[in-house]
Short mmCIF file of C-alpha atoms in Angstrom, two decimals:
data_model
loop_
_atom_site.label_atom_id
_atom_site.label_comp_id
_atom_site.label_asym_id
_atom_site.label_seq_id
_atom_site.Cartn_x
_atom_site.Cartn_y
_atom_site.Cartn_z
CA MET A 1 127.40 10.06 -78.38
CA LYS A 2 128.00 10.92 -82.03
CA LYS A 3 126.62 14.23 -83.25
CA ILE A 4 123.26 13.71 -84.94
CA PHE A 5 121.63 16.09 -87.40
CA PHE A 6 118.19 16.67 -88.85
CA ALA A 7 117.80 17.75 -92.47
CA ALA A 8 114.63 19.57 -91.56
CA MET A 9 112.41 20.43 -88.65
CA LEU A 10 109.43 18.19 -88.22
CA SER A 11 105.86 19.22 -87.75
CA VAL A 12 102.82 17.18 -86.85
CA SER A 13 99.15 17.72 -86.29
CA ILE A 14 96.58 16.16 -84.01
CA VAL A 15 93.82 14.35 -85.84
CA SER A 16 91.75 13.21 -82.90
CA ALA A 17 91.91 13.48 -79.13
CA CYS A 18 90.52 9.97 -78.77
CA SER A 19 92.87 8.31 -81.24
CA LYS A 20 95.75 6.16 -80.03
CA ARG A 21 97.53 7.17 -83.23
CA GLY A 22 96.86 10.89 -83.22
CA VAL A 23 100.00 12.04 -85.04
CA THR A 24 100.11 12.60 -88.77
CA THR A 25 102.92 14.00 -90.84
CA ASP A 26 102.82 17.43 -92.40
CA PRO A 27 102.81 17.45 -96.25
CA THR A 28 106.16 19.26 -96.15
CA TYR A 29 107.71 16.58 -93.94
CA VAL A 30 111.28 15.57 -94.73
CA PRO A 31 112.60 12.45 -92.97
CA PRO A 32 115.37 13.16 -90.49
CA PHE A 33 118.93 12.49 -91.59
CA ILE A 34 120.91 10.54 -89.06
CA GLN A 35 124.25 8.90 -89.50
CA PRO A 36 124.02 5.61 -91.39
CA LEU A 37 124.37 2.43 -89.42
CA ALA A 38 126.62 -0.44 -90.28
CA ALA A 39 124.90 -3.20 -92.20
CA GLY A 40 122.72 -5.37 -90.01
CA VAL A 41 122.66 -3.10 -86.96
CA THR A 42 119.35 -3.33 -85.10
CA LEU A 43 118.15 -2.67 -81.58
CA GLN A 44 117.55 -6.35 -80.88
CA GLY A 45 120.94 -7.30 -82.25
CA SER A 46 122.96 -4.56 -80.59
CA LEU A 47 121.79 -4.62 -76.98
CA PRO A 48 122.96 -7.12 -74.35
CA PHE A 49 119.41 -7.57 -73.02
CA PRO A 50 116.03 -8.01 -74.74
CA PHE A 51 114.64 -4.87 -76.32
CA GLY A 52 110.92 -4.89 -76.93
CA ALA A 53 107.83 -2.93 -77.86
CA ALA A 54 104.20 -2.98 -76.90
CA VAL A 55 102.45 -3.71 -80.16
CA ASN A 56 99.04 -3.03 -81.64
CA VAL A 57 97.67 -6.20 -83.25
CA ASN A 58 95.58 -4.31 -85.80
CA LEU A 59 98.70 -2.53 -87.02
CA LEU A 60 100.62 -5.80 -87.14
CA LYS A 61 97.91 -7.20 -89.39
CA ASN A 62 97.34 -4.20 -91.64
CA ASN A 63 100.38 -1.90 -91.69
CA THR A 64 103.28 -3.45 -93.58
CA ALA A 65 105.81 -0.82 -92.48
CA TYR A 66 104.87 -1.32 -88.82
CA ARG A 67 105.05 -5.10 -89.13
CA ALA A 68 108.42 -5.02 -90.88
CA LEU A 69 109.89 -2.70 -88.26
CA VAL A 70 108.67 -4.90 -85.40
CA ILE A 71 110.23 -7.97 -87.03
CA LYS A 72 113.52 -6.18 -87.66
CA GLU A 73 114.11 -4.26 -84.44
CA TYR A 74 112.55 -6.06 -81.46
CA ASN A 75 112.96 -9.44 -79.80
CA SER A 76 110.34 -9.05 -77.04
CA LEU A 77 106.70 -8.16 -77.58
CA THR A 78 104.04 -6.95 -75.15
CA PRO A 79 100.41 -6.70 -76.26
CA GLU A 80 99.33 -3.08 -76.05
CA ASN A 81 95.67 -3.98 -75.47
CA ALA A 82 95.01 -7.54 -76.67
CA MET A 83 95.46 -9.19 -73.26
CA LYS A 84 93.80 -6.59 -71.05
CA PRO A 85 90.79 -7.98 -69.14
CA ALA A 86 88.03 -6.22 -71.08
CA THR A 87 89.50 -7.42 -74.38
CA LEU A 88 90.37 -10.97 -73.42
CA HIS A 89 87.47 -11.78 -71.07
CA PRO A 90 84.43 -9.78 -72.27
CA GLN A 91 81.79 -12.07 -70.71
CA GLU A 92 81.92 -14.28 -67.65
CA ASN A 93 82.02 -17.48 -69.66
CA THR A 94 83.50 -16.05 -72.88
CA TYR A 95 87.16 -15.45 -73.70
CA ASN A 96 88.17 -13.67 -76.89
CA TRP A 97 91.53 -15.20 -77.82
CA ASP A 98 91.72 -14.00 -81.43
CA ASP A 99 94.07 -11.01 -81.23
CA ALA A 100 96.15 -12.41 -78.39
CA ASP A 101 96.62 -15.70 -80.23
CA TYR A 102 97.57 -13.81 -83.37
CA LEU A 103 100.26 -11.94 -81.47
CA VAL A 104 101.61 -15.09 -79.84
CA ASP A 105 101.71 -16.90 -83.20
CA PHE A 106 103.43 -13.91 -84.83
CA ALA A 107 106.03 -13.90 -82.05
CA ARG A 108 106.72 -17.62 -82.35
CA GLN A 109 107.07 -17.40 -86.13
CA ASN A 110 109.60 -14.58 -85.74
CA ASN A 111 111.50 -15.91 -82.71
CA LYS A 112 110.34 -13.25 -80.23
CA ARG A 113 109.53 -13.44 -76.55
CA VAL A 114 106.00 -12.53 -75.40
CA HIS A 115 105.43 -10.65 -72.16
CA GLY A 116 101.76 -10.80 -71.13
CA HIS A 117 100.01 -7.58 -70.06
CA THR A 118 98.01 -7.63 -67.84
CA LEU A 119 96.10 -10.20 -65.77
CA VAL A 120 94.62 -7.95 -63.07
CA TRP A 121 94.10 -4.18 -63.30
CA TYR A 122 91.68 -1.66 -61.89
CA LYS A 123 91.02 -0.37 -65.41
CA SER A 124 89.89 -2.15 -68.59
CA LEU A 125 87.34 -4.20 -66.69
CA PRO A 126 84.43 -5.72 -68.63
CA SER A 127 80.99 -4.69 -67.48
CA TRP A 128 80.23 -8.15 -66.12
CA ILE A 129 83.04 -7.78 -63.56
CA LYS A 130 82.05 -4.23 -62.68
CA ASN A 131 78.48 -5.39 -62.06
CA TYR A 132 79.22 -8.79 -60.57
CA GLN A 133 77.06 -9.83 -57.64
CA GLY A 134 78.50 -12.38 -55.27
CA ASN A 135 79.95 -12.99 -51.83
CA THR A 136 83.65 -13.03 -51.02
CA ALA A 137 84.04 -16.67 -52.02
CA ALA A 138 82.40 -16.00 -55.39
CA TRP A 139 84.69 -13.03 -56.04
CA GLU A 140 87.72 -15.12 -55.10
CA ASN A 141 86.64 -17.80 -57.54
CA LEU A 142 86.13 -15.14 -60.22
CA LEU A 143 89.68 -13.85 -59.69
CA LYS A 144 91.27 -17.30 -59.65
CA THR A 145 89.35 -18.56 -62.66
CA HIS A 146 90.12 -15.42 -64.68
CA ILE A 147 93.86 -15.65 -64.00
CA GLN A 148 94.25 -19.39 -64.38
CA THR A 149 92.16 -19.72 -67.53
CA ILE A 150 94.30 -17.09 -69.26
CA VAL A 151 97.68 -18.28 -68.00
CA THR A 152 96.84 -21.90 -68.81
CA HIS A 153 95.77 -20.97 -72.35
CA PHE A 154 99.16 -19.38 -72.98
CA LYS A 155 101.29 -21.80 -70.95
CA GLY A 156 104.59 -22.38 -72.70
CA LYS A 157 103.89 -19.56 -75.15
CA VAL A 158 103.92 -16.44 -72.95
CA ALA A 159 107.21 -16.22 -71.06
CA SER A 160 106.15 -13.71 -68.42
CA TRP A 161 103.21 -11.74 -67.09
CA ASP A 162 102.38 -8.42 -65.53
CA VAL A 163 100.25 -10.17 -62.94
CA VAL A 164 98.97 -7.07 -61.14
CA ASN A 165 99.12 -3.61 -62.66
CA GLU A 166 99.03 -0.22 -60.90
CA ALA A 167 97.78 -1.17 -57.44
CA PHE A 168 98.97 2.07 -55.79
CA GLU A 169 98.01 5.74 -55.98
CA ASP A 170 100.67 8.40 -56.47
CA ASP A 171 100.54 9.30 -52.77
CA GLY A 172 101.53 5.77 -51.81
CA THR A 173 98.12 4.58 -50.65
CA LEU A 174 96.67 1.34 -51.93
CA ARG A 175 94.30 2.08 -54.77
CA ASN A 176 90.68 1.51 -53.72
CA SER A 177 90.00 -0.76 -56.68
CA ILE A 178 87.13 -3.19 -57.02
CA TRP A 179 89.59 -5.94 -56.08
CA VAL A 180 90.46 -4.29 -52.76
CA GLN A 181 86.80 -3.59 -52.07
CA LYS A 182 85.74 -7.18 -52.67
CA LEU A 183 88.80 -9.17 -51.61
CA GLY A 184 90.97 -6.99 -49.38
CA PRO A 185 94.54 -5.76 -49.88
CA ASP A 186 96.18 -9.18 -49.95
CA TYR A 187 94.46 -10.04 -53.24
CA ILE A 188 97.76 -9.04 -54.85
CA ALA A 189 99.69 -11.92 -53.32
CA ARG A 190 96.98 -14.41 -54.23
CA CYS A 191 97.05 -13.26 -57.86
CA PHE A 192 100.70 -14.30 -58.00
CA GLN A 193 99.96 -17.64 -56.36
CA TYR A 194 97.18 -18.39 -58.83
CA ALA A 195 99.32 -17.44 -61.83
CA HIS A 196 102.21 -19.57 -60.60
CA GLU A 197 99.93 -22.57 -60.10
CA ALA A 198 98.77 -22.27 -63.71
CA ASP A 199 102.28 -21.95 -65.19
CA PRO A 200 105.19 -22.55 -62.78
CA ASP A 201 107.70 -21.63 -65.51
CA ALA A 202 106.31 -18.16 -66.27
CA GLN A 203 108.14 -15.14 -64.87
CA LEU A 204 105.74 -13.06 -62.77
CA PHE A 205 105.98 -9.26 -62.43
CA TYR A 206 104.32 -6.51 -60.45
CA ASN A 207 103.99 -3.53 -62.83
CA ASP A 208 103.45 0.15 -61.96
CA PHE A 209 104.31 3.70 -62.96
CA GLY A 210 105.87 6.45 -60.88
CA HIS A 211 109.06 4.79 -59.62
CA GLU A 212 110.98 7.78 -60.95
CA TYR A 213 108.63 10.41 -59.49
CA GLY A 214 110.19 10.18 -56.05
CA ALA A 215 110.53 8.04 -52.95
CA THR A 216 106.88 8.03 -51.82
CA LYS A 217 105.34 5.69 -54.35
CA ARG A 218 108.57 3.85 -55.04
CA THR A 219 108.93 2.91 -51.37
CA VAL A 220 105.47 1.37 -51.05
CA ILE A 221 106.00 -0.65 -54.23
CA LEU A 222 109.32 -1.96 -52.96
CA ASN A 223 107.79 -2.71 -49.56
CA LEU A 224 105.06 -4.74 -51.24
CA ILE A 225 107.58 -6.70 -53.27
CA ASN A 226 109.93 -7.35 -50.36
CA ASN A 227 106.99 -8.43 -48.20
CA MET A 228 105.88 -10.93 -50.83
CA LYS A 229 109.44 -12.22 -51.16
CA SER A 230 109.69 -12.72 -47.40
CA ARG A 231 106.43 -14.69 -47.43
CA GLY A 232 107.51 -16.95 -50.25
CA ILE A 233 105.01 -15.53 -52.73
CA PRO A 234 106.17 -16.43 -56.28
CA ILE A 235 107.23 -13.05 -57.69
CA ASN A 236 110.12 -12.83 -60.14
CA GLY A 237 110.36 -9.22 -61.15
CA ILE A 238 109.44 -5.56 -61.08
CA GLY A 239 107.91 -3.80 -64.05
CA MET A 240 108.78 -0.10 -64.10
CA GLN A 241 106.63 1.59 -66.69
CA MET A 242 108.77 4.72 -67.12
CA HIS A 243 106.28 6.81 -69.05
CA THR A 244 108.63 9.68 -68.44
CA ARG A 245 109.55 13.08 -69.85
CA TYR A 246 112.67 14.75 -71.14
CA ASN A 247 112.94 17.18 -68.20
CA MET A 248 112.76 14.56 -65.45
CA THR A 249 115.73 14.81 -63.11
CA GLU A 250 118.24 12.17 -64.18
CA SER A 251 119.00 11.25 -60.57
CA ASN A 252 115.36 10.17 -60.25
CA TRP A 253 115.81 7.67 -63.07
CA THR A 254 118.96 6.33 -61.46
CA ALA A 255 117.29 5.99 -58.06
CA ALA A 256 114.31 4.17 -59.54
CA ILE A 257 116.43 1.66 -61.43
CA THR A 258 118.99 0.99 -58.72
CA THR A 259 116.48 0.59 -55.89
CA ALA A 260 114.44 -1.83 -57.98
CA ALA A 261 117.58 -3.88 -58.56
CA GLN A 262 118.31 -3.95 -54.84
CA THR A 263 115.36 -6.34 -54.40
CA GLY A 264 117.38 -8.96 -56.23
CA LEU A 265 114.50 -9.55 -58.66
CA LYS A 266 114.48 -9.10 -62.41
CA VAL A 267 113.90 -5.51 -63.53
CA HIS A 268 111.82 -4.70 -66.61
CA ILE A 269 111.54 -1.15 -67.92
CA SER A 270 108.19 -2.15 -69.27
CA GLU A 271 106.51 0.84 -70.95
CA LEU A 272 109.22 3.34 -71.82
CA ASP A 273 108.58 6.57 -73.67
CA VAL A 274 110.18 9.99 -73.24
CA ALA A 275 107.65 12.78 -73.76
CA LEU A 276 108.89 16.05 -75.26
CA ASN A 277 105.79 18.15 -74.61
CA PRO A 278 104.78 17.61 -70.97
CA ASP A 279 103.43 21.17 -70.79
CA ASN A 280 100.82 20.42 -73.48
CA ASN A 281 101.97 23.20 -75.79
CA GLN A 282 99.67 22.94 -78.80
CA ASN A 283 102.11 24.89 -81.00
CA LEU A 284 105.27 22.97 -80.21
CA THR A 285 107.26 21.52 -83.11
CA LEU A 286 110.06 19.00 -83.05
CA THR A 287 113.39 20.74 -83.48
CA THR A 288 116.88 19.37 -83.90
CA ALA A 289 117.78 20.49 -80.38
CA LEU A 290 114.74 18.83 -78.82
CA ALA A 291 115.33 15.58 -80.68
CA GLU A 292 118.97 15.50 -79.61
CA THR A 293 117.96 16.19 -76.01
CA GLN A 294 115.61 13.22 -76.17
CA ALA A 295 118.43 11.07 -77.54
CA GLN A 296 120.58 11.96 -74.54
CA LYS A 297 117.75 11.00 -72.18
CA TYR A 298 117.29 7.63 -73.83
CA LEU A 299 121.05 7.14 -73.62
CA PHE A 300 121.04 7.95 -69.90
CA ILE A 301 118.17 5.58 -69.08
CA VAL A 302 119.69 2.72 -71.07
CA LYS A 303 123.11 3.30 -69.51
CA ALA A 304 121.66 3.29 -65.98
CA TYR A 305 119.74 0.11 -66.74
CA ASN A 306 122.77 -1.58 -68.27
CA ALA A 307 124.69 -0.95 -65.04
CA ILE A 308 122.51 -3.27 -62.92
CA PRO A 309 123.50 -6.94 -62.61
CA LYS A 310 123.13 -8.77 -65.91
CA ALA A 311 121.09 -11.56 -64.35
CA GLN A 312 118.45 -9.00 -63.37
CA GLN A 313 118.15 -7.38 -66.80
CA PHE A 314 114.83 -8.70 -68.07
CA GLY A 315 114.85 -6.02 -70.77
CA ILE A 316 113.55 -2.65 -71.89
CA THR A 317 110.21 -2.29 -73.70
CA THR A 318 108.94 0.90 -75.34
CA TRP A 319 105.22 1.56 -75.30
CA ASN A 320 104.50 1.04 -78.98
CA VAL A 321 106.87 1.63 -81.86
CA SER A 322 106.64 5.05 -83.49
CA ASP A 323 105.38 8.56 -82.87
CA ALA A 324 102.42 7.71 -85.10
CA ASP A 325 101.34 4.96 -82.69
CA THR A 326 101.92 6.53 -79.28
CA TRP A 327 99.12 6.71 -76.72
CA ILE A 328 100.32 10.13 -75.52
CA THR A 329 99.00 12.34 -78.31
CA GLY A 330 95.46 11.05 -78.04
CA ASN A 331 95.39 10.76 -74.25
CA TYR A 332 96.64 14.30 -73.67
CA ASN A 333 95.42 15.91 -76.90
CA ARG A 334 98.78 17.41 -77.78
CA PRO A 335 101.62 17.04 -80.27
CA ASP A 336 104.41 14.85 -78.97
CA TRP A 337 107.22 12.62 -80.23
CA PRO A 338 108.12 10.19 -77.42
CA LEU A 339 109.48 7.16 -79.29
CA PRO A 340 112.66 6.18 -81.18
CA PHE A 341 110.93 6.12 -84.59
CA ASP A 342 109.07 8.99 -86.23
CA SER A 343 105.59 8.80 -87.69
CA ASN A 344 106.98 7.46 -90.99
CA TYR A 345 108.89 4.69 -89.16
CA ASN A 346 112.26 6.34 -89.71
CA ARG A 347 114.92 6.23 -87.02
CA LYS A 348 115.18 9.32 -84.82
CA PRO A 349 118.25 10.44 -82.86
CA ALA A 350 116.77 8.56 -79.89
CA TYR A 351 117.58 5.32 -81.72
CA GLN A 352 121.28 6.14 -81.69
CA GLY A 353 120.94 7.22 -78.06
CA ILE A 354 119.69 3.74 -77.17
CA LEU A 355 122.63 2.13 -78.99
CA ASP A 356 125.12 4.46 -77.34
CA GLY A 357 123.69 3.67 -73.91
CA VAL A 358 125.44 0.29 -73.87
CA LYS A 359 128.80 1.45 -75.22
#
């Protein structure tokens, strides 16, 4: 990797613990200097697999810098929140398509793939589902109708779906979600069947975090996937979130990626960010050394991913675009800089790390 320099150290402040975009730039901020790229070099144009971002529809509509960067750098888009159940299906007989349709139309106009996120999750449930009264058959109809109405609406427009999201706890046990309580553990397989019936051409993924933590959770996820494969359940891929941190053991990343590929399914690093402040140090600032360390971690992850069979490379997606838009600062109430672009939408050393990962 080429040596990368900063012209100045960066500093940020937290504006709100509940804000998804809790990073602002200091008045003394100087954009980082990194080596100039050849004309026309972009992430989407330089990588041999799709490179995407989870995007915020409000920012797409109202932030011209954000919109321009998404158009320039990415060829796969995931909705950050616009397709989650509470957003898309707020009432039993009401679907709110506005933001999701906007994203799909934006993607089609700019020749980008859309990966839908997410049909079934234990979080982001509207109150009507949380409070639903009905027998097992009624709950099954609720699940099927929810999935098939959404997938049918986007048939031919959304290429792939995170069908079920985060069904397991960190200790490897099945999460005691409302879906398990009402429909039993095999609801997962039926979700995939219902989605496939609605759009046989869509690629269907199981998505979860923690593959890189260690073998415990990773093994139960792989067991689930291999069991569904053996039963003929229509599953096409594994979504590995990879909300990770700079001091994660690199062998853990390699193990997560290679074992996922051993299933023979497509592998999607679906929500990548590399946190630099996992210890929640409120006084931490971004230094040249820390930024270059992050670049090396991005390089390592991309290189490990690029080593799996090409036919299984569904792509890498970062969870949002810049440090100004990351979920981490608000969720953990700390300064952090986990993404390849800084809060002014300038390239960071991590950008070059991603490019170097496929060299």
